[in-house]
Tab-separated table of C-alpha atoms and ligand atoms in Angstrom:
chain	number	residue	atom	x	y	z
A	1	UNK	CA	-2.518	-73.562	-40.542
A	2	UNK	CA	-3.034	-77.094	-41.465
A	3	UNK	CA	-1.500	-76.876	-44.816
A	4	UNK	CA	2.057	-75.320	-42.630
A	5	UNK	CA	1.363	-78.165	-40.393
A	6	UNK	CA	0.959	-80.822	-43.630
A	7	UNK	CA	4.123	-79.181	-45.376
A	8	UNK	CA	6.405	-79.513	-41.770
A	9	UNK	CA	4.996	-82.970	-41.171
A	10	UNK	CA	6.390	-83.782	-44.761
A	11	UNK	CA	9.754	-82.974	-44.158
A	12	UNK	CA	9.792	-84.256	-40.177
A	13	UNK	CA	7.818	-87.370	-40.678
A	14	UNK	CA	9.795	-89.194	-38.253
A	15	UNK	CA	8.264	-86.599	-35.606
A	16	UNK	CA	4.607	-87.644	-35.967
A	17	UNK	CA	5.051	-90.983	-33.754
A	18	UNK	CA	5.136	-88.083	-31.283
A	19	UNK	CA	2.891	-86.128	-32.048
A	20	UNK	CA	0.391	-88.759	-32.318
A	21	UNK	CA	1.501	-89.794	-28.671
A	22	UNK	CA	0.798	-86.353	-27.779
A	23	UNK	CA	-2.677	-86.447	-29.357
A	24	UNK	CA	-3.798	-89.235	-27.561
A	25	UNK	CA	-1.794	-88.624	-24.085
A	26	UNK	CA	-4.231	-88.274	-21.067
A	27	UNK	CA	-3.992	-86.697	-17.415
A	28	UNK	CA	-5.578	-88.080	-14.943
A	29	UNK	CA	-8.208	-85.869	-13.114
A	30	UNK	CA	-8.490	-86.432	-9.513
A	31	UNK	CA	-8.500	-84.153	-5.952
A	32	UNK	CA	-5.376	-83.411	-6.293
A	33	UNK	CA	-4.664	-82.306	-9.767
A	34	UNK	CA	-4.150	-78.569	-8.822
A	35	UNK	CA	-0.765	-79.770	-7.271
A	36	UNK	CA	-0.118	-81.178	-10.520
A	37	UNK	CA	0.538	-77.224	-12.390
A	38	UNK	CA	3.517	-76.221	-10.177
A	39	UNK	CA	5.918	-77.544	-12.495
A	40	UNK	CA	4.423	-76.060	-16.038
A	41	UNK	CA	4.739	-72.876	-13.847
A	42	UNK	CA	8.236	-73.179	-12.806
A	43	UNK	CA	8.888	-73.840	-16.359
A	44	UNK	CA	7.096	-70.435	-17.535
A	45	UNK	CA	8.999	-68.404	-15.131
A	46	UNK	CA	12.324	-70.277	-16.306
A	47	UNK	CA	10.894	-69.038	-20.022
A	48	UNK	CA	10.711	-65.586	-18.516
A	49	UNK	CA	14.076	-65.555	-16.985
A	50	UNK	CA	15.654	-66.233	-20.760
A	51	UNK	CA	13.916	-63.268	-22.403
A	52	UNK	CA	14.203	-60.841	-19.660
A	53	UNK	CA	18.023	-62.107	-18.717
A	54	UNK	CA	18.840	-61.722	-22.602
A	55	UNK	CA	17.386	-58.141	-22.952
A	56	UNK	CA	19.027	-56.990	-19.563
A	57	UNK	CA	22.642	-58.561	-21.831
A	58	UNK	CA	22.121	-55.925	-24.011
A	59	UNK	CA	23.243	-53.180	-21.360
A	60	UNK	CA	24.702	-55.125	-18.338
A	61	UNK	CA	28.310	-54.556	-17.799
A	62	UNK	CA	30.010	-57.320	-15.954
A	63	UNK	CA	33.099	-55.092	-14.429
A	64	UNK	CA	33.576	-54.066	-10.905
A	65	UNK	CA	33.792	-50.063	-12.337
A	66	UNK	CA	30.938	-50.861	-14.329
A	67	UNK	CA	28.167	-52.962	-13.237
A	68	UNK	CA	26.343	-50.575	-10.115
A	69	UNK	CA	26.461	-48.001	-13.263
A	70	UNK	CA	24.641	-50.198	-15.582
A	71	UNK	CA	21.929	-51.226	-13.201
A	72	UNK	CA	21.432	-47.625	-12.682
A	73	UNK	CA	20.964	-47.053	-16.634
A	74	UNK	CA	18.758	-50.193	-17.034
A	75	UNK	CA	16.567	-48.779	-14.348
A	76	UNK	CA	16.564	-44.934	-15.120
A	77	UNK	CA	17.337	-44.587	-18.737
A	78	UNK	CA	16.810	-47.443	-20.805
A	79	UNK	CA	13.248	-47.465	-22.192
A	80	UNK	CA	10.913	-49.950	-19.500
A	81	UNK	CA	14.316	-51.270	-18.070
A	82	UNK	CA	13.313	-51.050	-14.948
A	83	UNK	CA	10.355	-53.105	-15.383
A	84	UNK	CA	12.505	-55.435	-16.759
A	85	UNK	CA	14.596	-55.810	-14.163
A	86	UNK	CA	11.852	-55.845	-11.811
A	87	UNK	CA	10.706	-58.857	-14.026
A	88	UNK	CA	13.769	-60.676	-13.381
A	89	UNK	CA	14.580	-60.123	-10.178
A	90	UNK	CA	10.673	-61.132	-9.151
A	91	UNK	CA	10.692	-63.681	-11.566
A	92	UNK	CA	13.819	-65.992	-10.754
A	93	UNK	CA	12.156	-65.864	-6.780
A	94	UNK	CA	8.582	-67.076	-8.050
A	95	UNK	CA	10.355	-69.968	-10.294
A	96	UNK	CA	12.145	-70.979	-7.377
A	97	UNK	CA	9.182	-70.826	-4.956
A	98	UNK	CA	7.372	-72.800	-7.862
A	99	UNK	CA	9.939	-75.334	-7.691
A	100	UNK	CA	9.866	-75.950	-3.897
A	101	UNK	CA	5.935	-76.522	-4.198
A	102	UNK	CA	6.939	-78.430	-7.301
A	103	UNK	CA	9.180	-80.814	-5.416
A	104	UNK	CA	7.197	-81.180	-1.712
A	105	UNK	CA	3.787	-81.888	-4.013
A	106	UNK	CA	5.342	-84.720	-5.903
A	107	UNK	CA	7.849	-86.266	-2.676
A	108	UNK	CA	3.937	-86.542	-0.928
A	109	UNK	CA	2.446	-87.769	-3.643
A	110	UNK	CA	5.219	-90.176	-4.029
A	111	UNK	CA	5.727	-89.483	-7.962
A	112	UNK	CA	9.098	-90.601	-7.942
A	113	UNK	CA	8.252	-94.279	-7.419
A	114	UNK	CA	9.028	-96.447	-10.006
A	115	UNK	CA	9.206	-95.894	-13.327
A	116	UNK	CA	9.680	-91.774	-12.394
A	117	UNK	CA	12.990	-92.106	-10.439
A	118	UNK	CA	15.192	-90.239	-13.291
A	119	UNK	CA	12.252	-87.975	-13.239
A	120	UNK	CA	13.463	-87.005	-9.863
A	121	UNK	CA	16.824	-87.415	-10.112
A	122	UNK	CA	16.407	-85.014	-12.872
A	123	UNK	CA	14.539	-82.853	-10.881
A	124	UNK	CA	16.179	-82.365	-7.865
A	125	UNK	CA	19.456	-81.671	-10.162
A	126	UNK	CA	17.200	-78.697	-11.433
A	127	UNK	CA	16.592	-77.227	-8.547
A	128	UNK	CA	20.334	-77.472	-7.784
A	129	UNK	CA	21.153	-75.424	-10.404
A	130	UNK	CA	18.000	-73.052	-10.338
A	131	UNK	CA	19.560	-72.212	-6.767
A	132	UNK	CA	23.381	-71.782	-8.210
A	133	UNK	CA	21.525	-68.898	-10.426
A	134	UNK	CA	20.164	-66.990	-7.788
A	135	UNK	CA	23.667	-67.411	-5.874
A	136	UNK	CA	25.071	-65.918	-8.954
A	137	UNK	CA	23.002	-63.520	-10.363
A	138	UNK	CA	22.893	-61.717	-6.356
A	139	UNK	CA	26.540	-60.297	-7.195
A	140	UNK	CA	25.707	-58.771	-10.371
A	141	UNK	CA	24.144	-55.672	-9.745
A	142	UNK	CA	27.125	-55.404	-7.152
A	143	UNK	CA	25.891	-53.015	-4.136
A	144	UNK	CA	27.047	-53.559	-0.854
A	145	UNK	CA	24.787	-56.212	0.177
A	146	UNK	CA	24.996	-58.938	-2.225
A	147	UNK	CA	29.021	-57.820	-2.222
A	148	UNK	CA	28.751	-59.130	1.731
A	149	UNK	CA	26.319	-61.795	1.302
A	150	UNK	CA	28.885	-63.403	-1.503
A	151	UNK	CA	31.605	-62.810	0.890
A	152	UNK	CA	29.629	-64.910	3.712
A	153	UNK	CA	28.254	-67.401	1.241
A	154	UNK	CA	31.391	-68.556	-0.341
A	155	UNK	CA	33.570	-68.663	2.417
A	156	UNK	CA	30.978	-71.496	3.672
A	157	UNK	CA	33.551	-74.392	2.176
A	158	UNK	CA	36.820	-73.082	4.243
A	159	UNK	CA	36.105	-75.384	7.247
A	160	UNK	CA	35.512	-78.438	4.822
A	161	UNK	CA	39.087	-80.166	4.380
A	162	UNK	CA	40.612	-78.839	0.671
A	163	UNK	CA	37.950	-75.997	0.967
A	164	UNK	CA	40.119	-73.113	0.906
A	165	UNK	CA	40.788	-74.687	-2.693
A	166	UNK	CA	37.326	-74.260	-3.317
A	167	UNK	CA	36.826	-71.173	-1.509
A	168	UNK	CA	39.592	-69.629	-4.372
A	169	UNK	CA	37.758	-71.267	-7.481
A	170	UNK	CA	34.457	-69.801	-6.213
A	171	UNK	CA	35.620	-66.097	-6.002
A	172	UNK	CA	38.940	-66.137	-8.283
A	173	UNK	CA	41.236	-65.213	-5.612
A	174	UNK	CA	41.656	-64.784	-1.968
A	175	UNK	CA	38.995	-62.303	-1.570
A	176	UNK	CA	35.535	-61.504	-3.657
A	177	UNK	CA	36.340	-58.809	-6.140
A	178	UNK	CA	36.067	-58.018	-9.954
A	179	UNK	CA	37.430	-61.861	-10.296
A	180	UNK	CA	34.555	-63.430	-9.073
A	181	UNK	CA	32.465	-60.814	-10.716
A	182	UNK	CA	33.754	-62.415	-14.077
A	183	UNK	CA	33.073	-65.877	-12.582
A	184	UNK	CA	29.624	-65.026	-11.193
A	185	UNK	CA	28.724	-63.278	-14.170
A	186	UNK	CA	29.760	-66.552	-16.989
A	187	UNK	CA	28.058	-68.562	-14.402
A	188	UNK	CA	25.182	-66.979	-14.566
A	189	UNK	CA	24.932	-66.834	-18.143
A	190	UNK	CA	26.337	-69.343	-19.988
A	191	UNK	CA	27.489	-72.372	-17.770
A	192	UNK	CA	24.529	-73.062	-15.854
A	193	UNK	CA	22.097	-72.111	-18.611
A	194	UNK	CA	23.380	-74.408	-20.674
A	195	UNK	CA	23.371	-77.282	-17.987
A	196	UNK	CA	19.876	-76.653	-17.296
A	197	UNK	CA	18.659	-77.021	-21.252
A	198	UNK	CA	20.224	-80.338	-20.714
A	199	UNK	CA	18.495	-81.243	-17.697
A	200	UNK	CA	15.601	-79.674	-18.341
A	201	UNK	CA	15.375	-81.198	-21.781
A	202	UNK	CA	15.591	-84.870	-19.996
A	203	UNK	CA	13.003	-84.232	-17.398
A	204	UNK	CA	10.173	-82.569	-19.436
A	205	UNK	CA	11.333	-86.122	-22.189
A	206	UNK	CA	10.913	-87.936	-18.969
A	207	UNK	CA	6.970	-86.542	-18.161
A	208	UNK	CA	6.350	-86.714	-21.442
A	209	UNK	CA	6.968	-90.448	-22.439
A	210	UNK	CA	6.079	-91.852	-18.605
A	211	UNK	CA	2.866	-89.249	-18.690
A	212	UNK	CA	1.707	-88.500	-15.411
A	213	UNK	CA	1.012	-90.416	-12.435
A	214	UNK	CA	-1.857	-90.863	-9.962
A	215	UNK	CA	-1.354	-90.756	-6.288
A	216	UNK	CA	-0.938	-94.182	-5.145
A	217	UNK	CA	-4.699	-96.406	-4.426
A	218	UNK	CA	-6.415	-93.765	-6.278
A	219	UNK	CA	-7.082	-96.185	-8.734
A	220	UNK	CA	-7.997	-98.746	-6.746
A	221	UNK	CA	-10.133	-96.867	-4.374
A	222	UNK	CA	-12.340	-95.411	-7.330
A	223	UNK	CA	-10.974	-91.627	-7.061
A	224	UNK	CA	-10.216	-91.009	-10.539
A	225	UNK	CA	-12.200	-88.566	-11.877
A	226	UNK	CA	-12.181	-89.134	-15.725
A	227	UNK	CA	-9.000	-88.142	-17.682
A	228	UNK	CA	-8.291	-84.921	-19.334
A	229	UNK	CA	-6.169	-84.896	-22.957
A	230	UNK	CA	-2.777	-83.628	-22.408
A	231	UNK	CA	-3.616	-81.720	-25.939
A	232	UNK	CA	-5.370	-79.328	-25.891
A	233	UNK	CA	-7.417	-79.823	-22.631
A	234	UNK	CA	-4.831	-80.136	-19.808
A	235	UNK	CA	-2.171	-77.715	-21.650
A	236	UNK	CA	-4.738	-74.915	-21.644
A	237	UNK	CA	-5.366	-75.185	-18.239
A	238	UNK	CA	-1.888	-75.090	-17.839
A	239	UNK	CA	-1.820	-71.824	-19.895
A	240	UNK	CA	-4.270	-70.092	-17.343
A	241	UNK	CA	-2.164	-70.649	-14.271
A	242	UNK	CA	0.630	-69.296	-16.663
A	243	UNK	CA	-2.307	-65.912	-16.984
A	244	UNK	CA	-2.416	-66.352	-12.962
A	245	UNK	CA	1.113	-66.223	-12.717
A	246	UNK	CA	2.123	-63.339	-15.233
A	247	UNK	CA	-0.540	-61.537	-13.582
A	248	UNK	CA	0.823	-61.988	-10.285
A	249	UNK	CA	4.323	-61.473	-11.114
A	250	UNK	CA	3.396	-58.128	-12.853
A	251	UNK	CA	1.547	-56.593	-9.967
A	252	UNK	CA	4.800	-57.636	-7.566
A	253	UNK	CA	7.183	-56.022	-9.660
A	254	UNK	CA	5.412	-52.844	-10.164
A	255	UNK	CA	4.193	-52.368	-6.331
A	256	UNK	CA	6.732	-53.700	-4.631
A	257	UNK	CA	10.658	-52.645	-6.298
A	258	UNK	CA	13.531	-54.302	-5.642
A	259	UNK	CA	15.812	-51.877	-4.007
A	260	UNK	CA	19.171	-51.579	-6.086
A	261	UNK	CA	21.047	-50.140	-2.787
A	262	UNK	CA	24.028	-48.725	-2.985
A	263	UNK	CA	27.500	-49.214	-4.972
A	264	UNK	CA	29.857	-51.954	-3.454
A	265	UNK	CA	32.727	-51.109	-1.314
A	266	UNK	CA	35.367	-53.332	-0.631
A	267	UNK	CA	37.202	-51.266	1.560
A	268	UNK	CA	34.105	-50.296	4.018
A	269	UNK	CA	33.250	-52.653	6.900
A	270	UNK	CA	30.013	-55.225	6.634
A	271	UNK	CA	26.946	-53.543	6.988
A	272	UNK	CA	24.402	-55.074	9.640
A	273	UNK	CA	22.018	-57.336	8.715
A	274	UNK	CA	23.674	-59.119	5.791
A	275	UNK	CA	21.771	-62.262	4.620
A	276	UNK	CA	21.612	-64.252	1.491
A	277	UNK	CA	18.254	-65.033	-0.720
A	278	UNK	CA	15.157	-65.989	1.374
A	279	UNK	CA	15.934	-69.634	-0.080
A	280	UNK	CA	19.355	-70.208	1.399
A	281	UNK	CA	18.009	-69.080	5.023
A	282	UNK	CA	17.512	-72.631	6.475
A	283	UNK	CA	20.669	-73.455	5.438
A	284	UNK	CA	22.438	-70.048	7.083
A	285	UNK	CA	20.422	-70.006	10.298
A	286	UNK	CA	21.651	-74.250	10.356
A	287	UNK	CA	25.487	-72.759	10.313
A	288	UNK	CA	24.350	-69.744	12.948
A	289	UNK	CA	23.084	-72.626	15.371
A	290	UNK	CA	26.464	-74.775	14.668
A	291	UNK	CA	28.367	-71.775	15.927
A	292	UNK	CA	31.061	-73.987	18.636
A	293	UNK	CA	34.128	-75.538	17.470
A	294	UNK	CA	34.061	-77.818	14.504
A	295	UNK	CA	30.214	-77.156	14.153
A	296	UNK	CA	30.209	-75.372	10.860
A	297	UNK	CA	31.739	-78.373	9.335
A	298	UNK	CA	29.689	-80.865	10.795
A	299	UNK	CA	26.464	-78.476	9.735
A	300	UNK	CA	27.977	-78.689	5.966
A	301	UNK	CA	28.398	-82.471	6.379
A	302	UNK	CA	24.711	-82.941	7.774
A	303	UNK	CA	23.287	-80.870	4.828
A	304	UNK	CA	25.053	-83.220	2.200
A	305	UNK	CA	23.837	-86.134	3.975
A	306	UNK	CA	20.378	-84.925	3.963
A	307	UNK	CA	20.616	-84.131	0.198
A	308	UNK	CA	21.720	-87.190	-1.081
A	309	UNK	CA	19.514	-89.228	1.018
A	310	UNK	CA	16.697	-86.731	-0.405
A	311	UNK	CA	18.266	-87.126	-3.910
A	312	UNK	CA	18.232	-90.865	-3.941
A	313	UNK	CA	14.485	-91.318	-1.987
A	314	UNK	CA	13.043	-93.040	-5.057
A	315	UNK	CA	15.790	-95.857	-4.872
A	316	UNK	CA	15.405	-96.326	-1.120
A	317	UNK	CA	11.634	-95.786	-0.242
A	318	UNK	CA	11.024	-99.683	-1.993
A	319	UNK	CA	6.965	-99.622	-0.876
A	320	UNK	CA	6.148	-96.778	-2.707
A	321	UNK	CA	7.559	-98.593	-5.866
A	322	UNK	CA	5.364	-101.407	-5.204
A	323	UNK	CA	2.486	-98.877	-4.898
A	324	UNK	CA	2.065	-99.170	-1.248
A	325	UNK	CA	2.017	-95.993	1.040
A	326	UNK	CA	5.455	-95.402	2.442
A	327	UNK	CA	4.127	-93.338	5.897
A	328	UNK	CA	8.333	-93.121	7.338
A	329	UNK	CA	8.908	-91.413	4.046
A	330	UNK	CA	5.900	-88.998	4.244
A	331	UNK	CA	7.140	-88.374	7.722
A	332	UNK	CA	10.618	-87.687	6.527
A	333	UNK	CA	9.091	-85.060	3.828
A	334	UNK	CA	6.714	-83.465	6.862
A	335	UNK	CA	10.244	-82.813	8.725
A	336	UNK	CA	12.434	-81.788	6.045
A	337	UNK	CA	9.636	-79.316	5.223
A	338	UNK	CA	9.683	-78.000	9.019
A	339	UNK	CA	12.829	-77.787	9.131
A	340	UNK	CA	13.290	-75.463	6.157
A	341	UNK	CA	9.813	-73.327	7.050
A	342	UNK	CA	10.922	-73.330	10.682
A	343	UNK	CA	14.500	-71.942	10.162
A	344	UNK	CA	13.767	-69.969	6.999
A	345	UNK	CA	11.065	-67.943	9.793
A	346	UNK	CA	13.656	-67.640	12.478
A	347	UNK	CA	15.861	-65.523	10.026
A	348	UNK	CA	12.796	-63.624	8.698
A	349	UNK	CA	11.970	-62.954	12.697
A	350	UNK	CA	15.641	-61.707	13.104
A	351	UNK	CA	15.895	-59.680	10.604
A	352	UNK	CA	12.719	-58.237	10.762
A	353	UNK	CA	13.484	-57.180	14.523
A	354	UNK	CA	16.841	-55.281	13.018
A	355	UNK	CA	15.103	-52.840	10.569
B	401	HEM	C1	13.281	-76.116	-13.728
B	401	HEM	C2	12.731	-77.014	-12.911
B	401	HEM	C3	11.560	-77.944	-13.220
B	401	HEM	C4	10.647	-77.897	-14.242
B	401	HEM	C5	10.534	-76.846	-15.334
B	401	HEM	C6	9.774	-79.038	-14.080
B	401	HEM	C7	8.704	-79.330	-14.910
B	401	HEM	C8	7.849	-80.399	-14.745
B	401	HEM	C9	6.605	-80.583	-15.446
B	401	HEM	C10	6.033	-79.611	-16.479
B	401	HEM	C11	6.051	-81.747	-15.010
B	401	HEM	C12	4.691	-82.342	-15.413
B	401	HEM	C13	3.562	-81.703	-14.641
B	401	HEM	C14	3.700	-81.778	-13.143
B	401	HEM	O1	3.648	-82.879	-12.567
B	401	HEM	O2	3.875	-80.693	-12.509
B	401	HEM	C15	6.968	-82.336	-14.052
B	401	HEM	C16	6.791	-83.558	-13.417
B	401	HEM	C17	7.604	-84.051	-12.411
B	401	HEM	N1	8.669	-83.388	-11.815
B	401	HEM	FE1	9.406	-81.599	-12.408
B	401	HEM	N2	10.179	-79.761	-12.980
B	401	HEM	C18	11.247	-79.119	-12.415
B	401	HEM	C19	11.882	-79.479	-11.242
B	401	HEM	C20	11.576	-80.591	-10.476
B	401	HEM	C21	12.054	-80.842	-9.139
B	401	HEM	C22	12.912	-79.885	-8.316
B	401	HEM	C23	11.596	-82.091	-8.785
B	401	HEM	C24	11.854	-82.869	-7.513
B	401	HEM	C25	13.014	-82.951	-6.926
B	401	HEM	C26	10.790	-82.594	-9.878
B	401	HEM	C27	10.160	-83.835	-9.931
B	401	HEM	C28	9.167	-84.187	-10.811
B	401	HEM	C29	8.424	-85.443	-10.779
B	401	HEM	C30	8.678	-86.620	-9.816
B	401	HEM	C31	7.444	-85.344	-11.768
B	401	HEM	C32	6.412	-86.428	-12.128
B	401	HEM	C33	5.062	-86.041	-11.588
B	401	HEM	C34	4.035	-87.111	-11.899
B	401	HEM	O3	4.002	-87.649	-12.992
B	401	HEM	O4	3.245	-87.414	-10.996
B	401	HEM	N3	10.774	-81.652	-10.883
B	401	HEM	N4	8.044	-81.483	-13.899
């Protein structure tokens, strides 16, 4: 091993500043470290969506004749394919859940305070685009309820002004059909892949050179419990969550299926009970409740308020920067949060009543 490691560290000599860093980078160890694995684990279940997504490539068929069939290969015929969808489909909702806990653990502990604002900026982009995949990848298997669900979701920009514009770009014509199939589909797999390397490549840069932070007066106050090195002490324990997490994400897509429904049909009216993913629920019950004259547009313009203000939160919440507790921005965070778990339930409820 050493004498690979000698022969690479020959040829890529400018590297070992790095790896040096790495050697002698150190985590802090304090009450609330087990917040601090969320985002390693979002980042193994974004590892897990690249393999599985590329093997599923190998038999997916992105045509409006030909994609139900496909799914219906993968699962039946195709040697463990439907464990590997399974994977997937169970996999892209745990990354996403990761990245929720992810994002509320570091807003509380205020980790985006100064130096860490890209860090945030960065992150928040992420999630962005983690939630464009799970728009896009719904379509794909194209049964009847993500063929509704895409018809709800991107007609959301008509009421904005120029959204019918937008409304056409999204599906590739008037109405969703093998168009925005083809759209969906290159979304899914090559545009927003691609942008999240990027991104993704900047924030874990970002954690790595700025190392991790402490909650704010943990110092101070004596709470520090020792430091653990990044390499190999803190990465390991990173690696057993990762065990946790395969584990878990095995036993959910073996016991409980996603359902694969049946084929799409434009010409059939909307079944009942179509919804989108569990994660755009806050944002669907929000337009439900907005349901008078002009609401739906002023529900769209409240959301982008909310998300820019909660995408810039490092550049306006100064006290945190100057490590003092910032309690109006904790409060914000405690009613963002409620607001998502409280309307995210009130779909659930509904729904739930319906089956
Ligand atoms: C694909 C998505 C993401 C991945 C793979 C990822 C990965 C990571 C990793 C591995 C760390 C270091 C360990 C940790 O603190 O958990 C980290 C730190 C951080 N992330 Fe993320 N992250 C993602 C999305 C996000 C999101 C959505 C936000 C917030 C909007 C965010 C904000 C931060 C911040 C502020 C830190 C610094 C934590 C500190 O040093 O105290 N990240 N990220």
């Amino acid at each position: 091993m050493s004498a690979v490691a000698g022969w690479f560290q020959e040829r890529f000599y400018v590297l070992n500043p790095i790896i040096d860093y790495l050697k002698h980078k150190e985590v802090p160890k304090h009450r609330l470290s087990f917040w601090y694995y969320f985002g390693g684990l979002g980042l193994f279940f974004f590892v897990i969506q690249i393999l599985t997504g590329l093997l599923l490539l190998q038999y997916y068929k992105p045509t409006e004749t030909d994609a139900f069939a496909s799914f219906l290969f993968i699962q039946g015929e195709v040697p463990f394919g439907w464990l590997l969808r399974q994977i997937h489909a169970w996999s892209a909702n745990l990354m996403i859940m990761m990245l929720f806990i992810h994002m509320f653990s570091t807003f509380f502990m205020k980790s985006y305070r100064k130096p860490r604002e890209l860090m945030w900026v960065s992150g928040f982009v992420l999630l962005l685009l983690s939630l464009g995949f799970g728009f896009t990848g719904y379509l794909l298997p194209w049964n009847e309820l993500a063929f509704f669900a895409t018809q709800v979701g991107t007609e959301v920009p008509k009421v904005a002004p120029g959204g019918a514009f937008l409304v056409e770009i999204l599906r590739g014509g008037p109405e969703v059909g093998g168009e925005t199939l083809t759209r969906m589909f290159s979304l899914h797999v090559v545009l927003l892949p691609g942008l999240v390397m990027l991104v993704l490549a900047a924030h874990l840069t970002l954690v790595q050179i700025l190392g991790t932070s402490a909650p704010i007066g943990y110092k101070e106050a004596g709470l520090i419990k020792g430091y653990d090195k990044f390499f190999p002490t803190f990465l390991a324990k990173d690696g057993i969550g990762w065990l946790i997490g395969f584990a878990l994400l095995i036993y959910l897509a073996v016991m409980f299926p996603w359902e694969i429904g049946v084929k799409a049909n434009p010409l059939s009216p909307a079944p009942l009970g179509i919804k989108p993913e569990w994660y755009f629920w806050a944002q669907f019950q929000l337009l439900k409740d907005f349901k008078f004259e002009g609401g739906e547009l002023l529900a769209i313009i409240l959301f982008t308020i909310g998300g820019v203000v909660w995408l810039l939160v490092p550049f306006i919440d100064r006290q945190a920067s100057e490590e003092k507790k910032s309690p109006i921005f904790t409060i914000f965070g405690i009613l963002v949060l409620a607001f998502l778990l409280i309307n995210t339930y009130r779909v659930y409820a509904e729904y739930s009543m319906l089956k």
